[in-house]
């Protein structure tokens, strides 16, 4: 069994607390190097917009239901 760094997951608590309905589902697709963040399951986007940072914000009506982060691995901070 792999050792899990629980401290890294505890850092997510503030983001989950601010999320709609206090729920967040994360999925990383290594082949596409894409992180999917969902605030609602199941979610059915009715609209989306791409930001200048290559993030797709997904909407259901006026509500943000999640976002998709393209080139996710390139956003990792390099250790000094």
Tab-separated table of N, CA and C in Angstrom:
chain	number	residue	atom	x	y	z
A	1	UNK	N	0.845	-1.176	0.000
A	1	UNK	CA	0.000	0.000	0.000
A	1	UNK	C	0.893	1.243	0.000
A	2	UNK	N	0.586	2.194	-0.850
A	2	UNK	CA	1.373	3.414	-0.957
A	2	UNK	C	1.139	4.304	0.258
A	3	UNK	N	2.182	5.016	0.624
A	3	UNK	CA	2.065	5.965	1.725
A	3	UNK	C	1.435	7.244	1.177
A	4	UNK	N	0.401	7.714	1.841
A	4	UNK	CA	-0.314	8.912	1.411
A	4	UNK	C	0.105	10.070	2.303
A	5	UNK	N	0.438	11.190	1.678
A	5	UNK	CA	0.776	12.387	2.436
A	5	UNK	C	-0.515	13.117	2.767
A	6	UNK	N	-1.059	12.782	3.919
A	6	UNK	CA	-2.353	13.331	4.339
A	6	UNK	C	-2.303	14.854	4.395
A	7	UNK	N	-1.176	15.424	4.738
A	7	UNK	CA	-1.060	16.876	4.859
A	7	UNK	C	-1.402	17.573	3.535
A	8	UNK	N	-1.034	16.980	2.414
A	8	UNK	CA	-1.366	17.561	1.108
A	8	UNK	C	-2.883	17.615	0.912
A	9	UNK	N	-3.591	16.591	1.329
A	9	UNK	CA	-5.047	16.557	1.188
A	9	UNK	C	-5.729	17.513	2.161
A	10	UNK	N	-5.141	17.689	3.336
A	10	UNK	CA	-5.715	18.624	4.306
A	10	UNK	C	-5.687	20.054	3.784
A	11	UNK	N	-4.761	20.352	2.886
A	11	UNK	CA	-4.688	21.684	2.285
A	11	UNK	C	-5.900	21.976	1.404
A	12	UNK	N	-6.637	20.938	1.034
A	12	UNK	CA	-7.828	21.109	0.194
A	12	UNK	C	-9.057	21.564	0.987
A	13	UNK	N	-9.008	21.443	2.289
A	13	UNK	CA	-10.186	21.742	3.107
A	13	UNK	C	-10.749	23.138	2.853
A	14	UNK	N	-9.935	24.205	2.818
A	14	UNK	CA	-10.524	25.533	2.557
A	14	UNK	C	-11.229	25.611	1.202
A	15	UNK	N	-10.666	25.000	0.180
A	15	UNK	CA	-11.297	25.032	-1.150
A	15	UNK	C	-12.619	24.272	-1.149
A	16	UNK	N	-12.659	23.139	-0.482
A	16	UNK	CA	-13.902	22.364	-0.410
A	16	UNK	C	-14.946	23.127	0.391
A	17	UNK	N	-14.530	23.780	1.449
A	17	UNK	CA	-15.457	24.545	2.279
A	17	UNK	C	-16.093	25.706	1.502
A	18	UNK	N	-15.330	26.317	0.570
A	18	UNK	CA	-15.847	27.435	-0.229
A	18	UNK	C	-16.663	26.963	-1.439
A	19	UNK	N	-16.549	25.703	-1.784
A	19	UNK	CA	-17.221	25.172	-2.972
A	19	UNK	C	-18.733	25.119	-2.770
A	20	UNK	N	-19.483	25.243	-3.877
A	20	UNK	CA	-20.937	25.092	-3.777
A	20	UNK	C	-21.277	23.737	-3.148
A	21	UNK	N	-22.177	23.721	-2.244
A	21	UNK	CA	-22.635	22.523	-1.547
A	21	UNK	C	-21.505	21.813	-0.820
A	22	UNK	N	-20.364	22.489	-0.633
A	22	UNK	CA	-19.216	21.951	0.102
A	22	UNK	C	-18.775	20.580	-0.421
A	23	UNK	N	-18.776	20.436	-1.732
A	23	UNK	CA	-18.364	19.171	-2.350
A	23	UNK	C	-17.499	19.452	-3.576
A	24	UNK	N	-16.445	18.640	-3.737
A	24	UNK	CA	-15.557	18.762	-4.898
A	24	UNK	C	-15.130	17.361	-5.305
A	25	UNK	N	-15.230	17.080	-6.591
A	25	UNK	CA	-14.732	15.833	-7.158
A	25	UNK	C	-13.589	16.183	-8.095
A	26	UNK	N	-12.451	15.513	-7.938
A	26	UNK	CA	-11.284	15.761	-8.773
A	26	UNK	C	-10.940	14.507	-9.564
A	27	UNK	N	-10.608	14.696	-10.832
A	27	UNK	CA	-10.150	13.598	-11.676
A	27	UNK	C	-9.012	14.118	-12.533
A	28	UNK	N	-7.907	13.362	-12.554
A	28	UNK	CA	-6.767	13.742	-13.390
A	28	UNK	C	-6.600	12.701	-14.486
A	29	UNK	N	-6.552	13.165	-15.725
A	29	UNK	CA	-6.314	12.309	-16.888
A	29	UNK	C	-4.869	12.527	-17.320
A	30	UNK	N	-3.999	11.573	-17.010
A	30	UNK	CA	-2.570	11.723	-17.297
A	30	UNK	C	-2.294	11.786	-18.793
A	31	UNK	N	-3.004	11.001	-19.574
A	31	UNK	CA	-2.779	11.002	-21.020
A	31	UNK	C	-3.089	12.362	-21.640
A	32	UNK	N	-4.164	12.994	-21.176
A	32	UNK	CA	-4.554	14.314	-21.686
A	32	UNK	C	-3.911	15.443	-20.882
A	33	UNK	N	-3.243	15.104	-19.777
A	33	UNK	CA	-2.665	16.087	-18.857
A	33	UNK	C	-3.704	17.146	-18.487
A	34	UNK	N	-4.859	16.650	-18.055
A	34	UNK	CA	-6.009	17.504	-17.764
A	34	UNK	C	-6.586	17.157	-16.397
A	35	UNK	N	-6.877	18.196	-15.621
A	35	UNK	CA	-7.522	18.037	-14.325
A	35	UNK	C	-8.964	18.498	-14.451
A	36	UNK	N	-9.881	17.637	-14.033
A	36	UNK	CA	-11.303	17.962	-14.048
A	36	UNK	C	-11.750	18.198	-12.612
A	37	UNK	N	-12.374	19.341	-12.371
A	37	UNK	CA	-12.885	19.693	-11.050
A	37	UNK	C	-14.396	19.873	-11.190
A	38	UNK	N	-15.145	19.109	-10.417
A	38	UNK	CA	-16.605	19.177	-10.480
A	38	UNK	C	-17.172	19.517	-9.115
A	39	UNK	N	-18.163	20.375	-9.106
A	39	UNK	CA	-18.867	20.746	-7.885
A	39	UNK	C	-20.209	20.046	-7.777
A	40	UNK	N	-20.593	19.340	-8.816
A	40	UNK	CA	-21.910	18.710	-8.854
A	40	UNK	C	-21.792	17.401	-9.625
A	41	UNK	N	-22.397	16.357	-9.105
A	41	UNK	CA	-22.430	15.068	-9.789
A	41	UNK	C	-23.861	14.566	-9.777
A	42	UNK	N	-24.412	14.161	-10.863
A	42	UNK	CA	-23.874	14.369	-12.205
A	42	UNK	C	-24.005	15.840	-12.592
A	43	UNK	N	-23.147	16.249	-13.491
A	43	UNK	CA	-23.208	17.632	-13.963
A	43	UNK	C	-23.440	17.639	-15.467
A	44	UNK	N	-24.238	18.569	-15.904
A	44	UNK	CA	-24.570	18.702	-17.326
A	44	UNK	C	-24.396	20.167	-17.708
A	45	UNK	N	-23.233	20.482	-18.267
A	45	UNK	CA	-22.936	21.870	-18.615
A	45	UNK	C	-23.837	22.341	-19.755
A	46	UNK	N	-24.345	23.542	-19.587
A	46	UNK	CA	-25.130	24.169	-20.653
A	46	UNK	C	-24.322	25.226	-21.378
A	47	UNK	N	-23.165	25.604	-20.793
A	47	UNK	CA	-22.298	26.609	-21.407
A	47	UNK	C	-20.914	26.468	-20.801
A	48	UNK	N	-19.930	27.040	-21.465
A	48	UNK	CA	-18.568	27.041	-20.934
A	48	UNK	C	-17.809	28.216	-21.528
A	49	UNK	N	-16.712	28.561	-20.858
A	49	UNK	CA	-15.848	29.615	-21.386
A	49	UNK	C	-14.404	29.254	-21.088
A	50	UNK	N	-13.520	29.607	-22.018
A	50	UNK	CA	-12.085	29.371	-21.866
A	50	UNK	C	-11.429	30.645	-21.368
A	51	UNK	N	-10.602	30.511	-20.316
A	51	UNK	CA	-9.877	31.670	-19.803
A	51	UNK	C	-8.535	31.797	-20.524
A	52	UNK	N	-7.855	32.902	-20.277
A	52	UNK	CA	-6.531	33.110	-20.859
A	52	UNK	C	-5.502	32.136	-20.297
A	53	UNK	N	-5.823	31.489	-19.179
A	53	UNK	CA	-4.908	30.539	-18.534
A	53	UNK	C	-5.182	29.091	-18.938
A	54	UNK	N	-5.919	28.874	-20.032
A	54	UNK	CA	-6.271	27.527	-20.503
A	54	UNK	C	-7.069	26.740	-19.470
A	55	UNK	N	-8.022	27.409	-18.862
A	55	UNK	CA	-8.965	26.775	-17.945
A	55	UNK	C	-10.346	26.958	-18.540
A	56	UNK	N	-11.087	25.867	-18.626
A	56	UNK	CA	-12.455	25.912	-19.137
A	56	UNK	C	-13.397	25.926	-17.935
A	57	UNK	N	-14.163	26.977	-17.798
A	57	UNK	CA	-15.158	27.087	-16.728
A	57	UNK	C	-16.476	26.578	-17.286
A	58	UNK	N	-17.093	25.625	-16.579
A	58	UNK	CA	-18.341	25.015	-17.044
A	58	UNK	C	-19.523	25.506	-16.210
A	59	UNK	N	-20.604	25.830	-16.925
A	59	UNK	CA	-21.814	26.377	-16.294
A	59	UNK	C	-23.012	25.474	-16.554
A	60	UNK	N	-23.909	25.456	-15.590
A	60	UNK	CA	-25.251	24.904	-15.762
A	60	UNK	C	-26.182	26.057	-15.432
A	61	UNK	N	-26.731	26.656	-16.470
A	61	UNK	CA	-27.471	27.905	-16.269
A	61	UNK	C	-26.492	28.979	-15.859
A	62	UNK	N	-26.765	29.665	-14.740
A	62	UNK	CA	-25.866	30.704	-14.238
A	62	UNK	C	-24.857	30.178	-13.221
A	63	UNK	N	-24.982	28.903	-12.845
A	63	UNK	CA	-24.131	28.336	-11.802
A	63	UNK	C	-22.883	27.694	-12.393
A	64	UNK	N	-21.738	27.949	-11.766
A	64	UNK	CA	-20.512	27.250	-12.130
A	64	UNK	C	-20.588	25.857	-11.526
A	65	UNK	N	-20.461	24.836	-12.370
A	65	UNK	CA	-20.533	23.460	-11.880
A	65	UNK	C	-19.181	22.771	-11.903
A	66	UNK	N	-18.170	23.456	-12.438
A	66	UNK	CA	-16.840	22.881	-12.436
A	66	UNK	C	-15.934	23.583	-13.409
A	67	UNK	N	-14.718	23.075	-13.487
A	67	UNK	CA	-13.784	23.610	-14.460
A	67	UNK	C	-12.795	22.533	-14.870
A	68	UNK	N	-12.166	22.752	-16.004
A	68	UNK	CA	-11.211	21.835	-16.585
A	68	UNK	C	-9.895	22.576	-16.764
A	69	UNK	N	-8.831	22.018	-16.198
A	69	UNK	CA	-7.513	22.643	-16.258
A	69	UNK	C	-6.674	21.904	-17.297
A	70	UNK	N	-6.388	22.571	-18.404
A	70	UNK	CA	-5.551	21.987	-19.440
A	70	UNK	C	-4.084	22.144	-19.066
A	71	UNK	N	-3.230	21.240	-19.542
A	71	UNK	CA	-1.782	21.286	-19.272
A	71	UNK	C	-1.521	21.304	-17.770
A	72	UNK	N	-2.234	20.471	-17.034
A	72	UNK	CA	-2.214	20.512	-15.569
A	72	UNK	C	-0.825	20.296	-14.979
A	73	UNK	N	-0.041	19.370	-15.511
A	73	UNK	CA	1.260	19.086	-14.901
A	73	UNK	C	2.241	20.244	-15.028
A	74	UNK	N	2.033	21.083	-15.993
A	74	UNK	CA	2.921	22.222	-16.192
A	74	UNK	C	2.660	23.331	-15.164
A	75	UNK	N	1.620	23.177	-14.372
A	75	UNK	CA	1.273	24.186	-13.368
A	75	UNK	C	1.866	23.868	-12.001
A	76	UNK	N	2.534	22.731	-11.878
A	76	UNK	CA	3.139	22.363	-10.608
A	76	UNK	C	4.307	23.280	-10.308
A	77	UNK	N	4.382	23.688	-9.061
A	77	UNK	CA	5.499	24.549	-8.643
A	77	UNK	C	6.755	23.683	-8.555
A	78	UNK	N	7.826	24.185	-9.075
A	78	UNK	CA	9.107	23.488	-9.014
A	78	UNK	C	9.702	23.694	-7.634
A	79	UNK	N	10.270	22.617	-7.073
A	79	UNK	CA	10.932	22.732	-5.775
A	79	UNK	C	12.257	23.448	-5.957
A	80	UNK	N	12.595	24.295	-5.012
A	80	UNK	CA	13.852	25.060	-5.087
A	80	UNK	C	15.031	24.230	-4.644
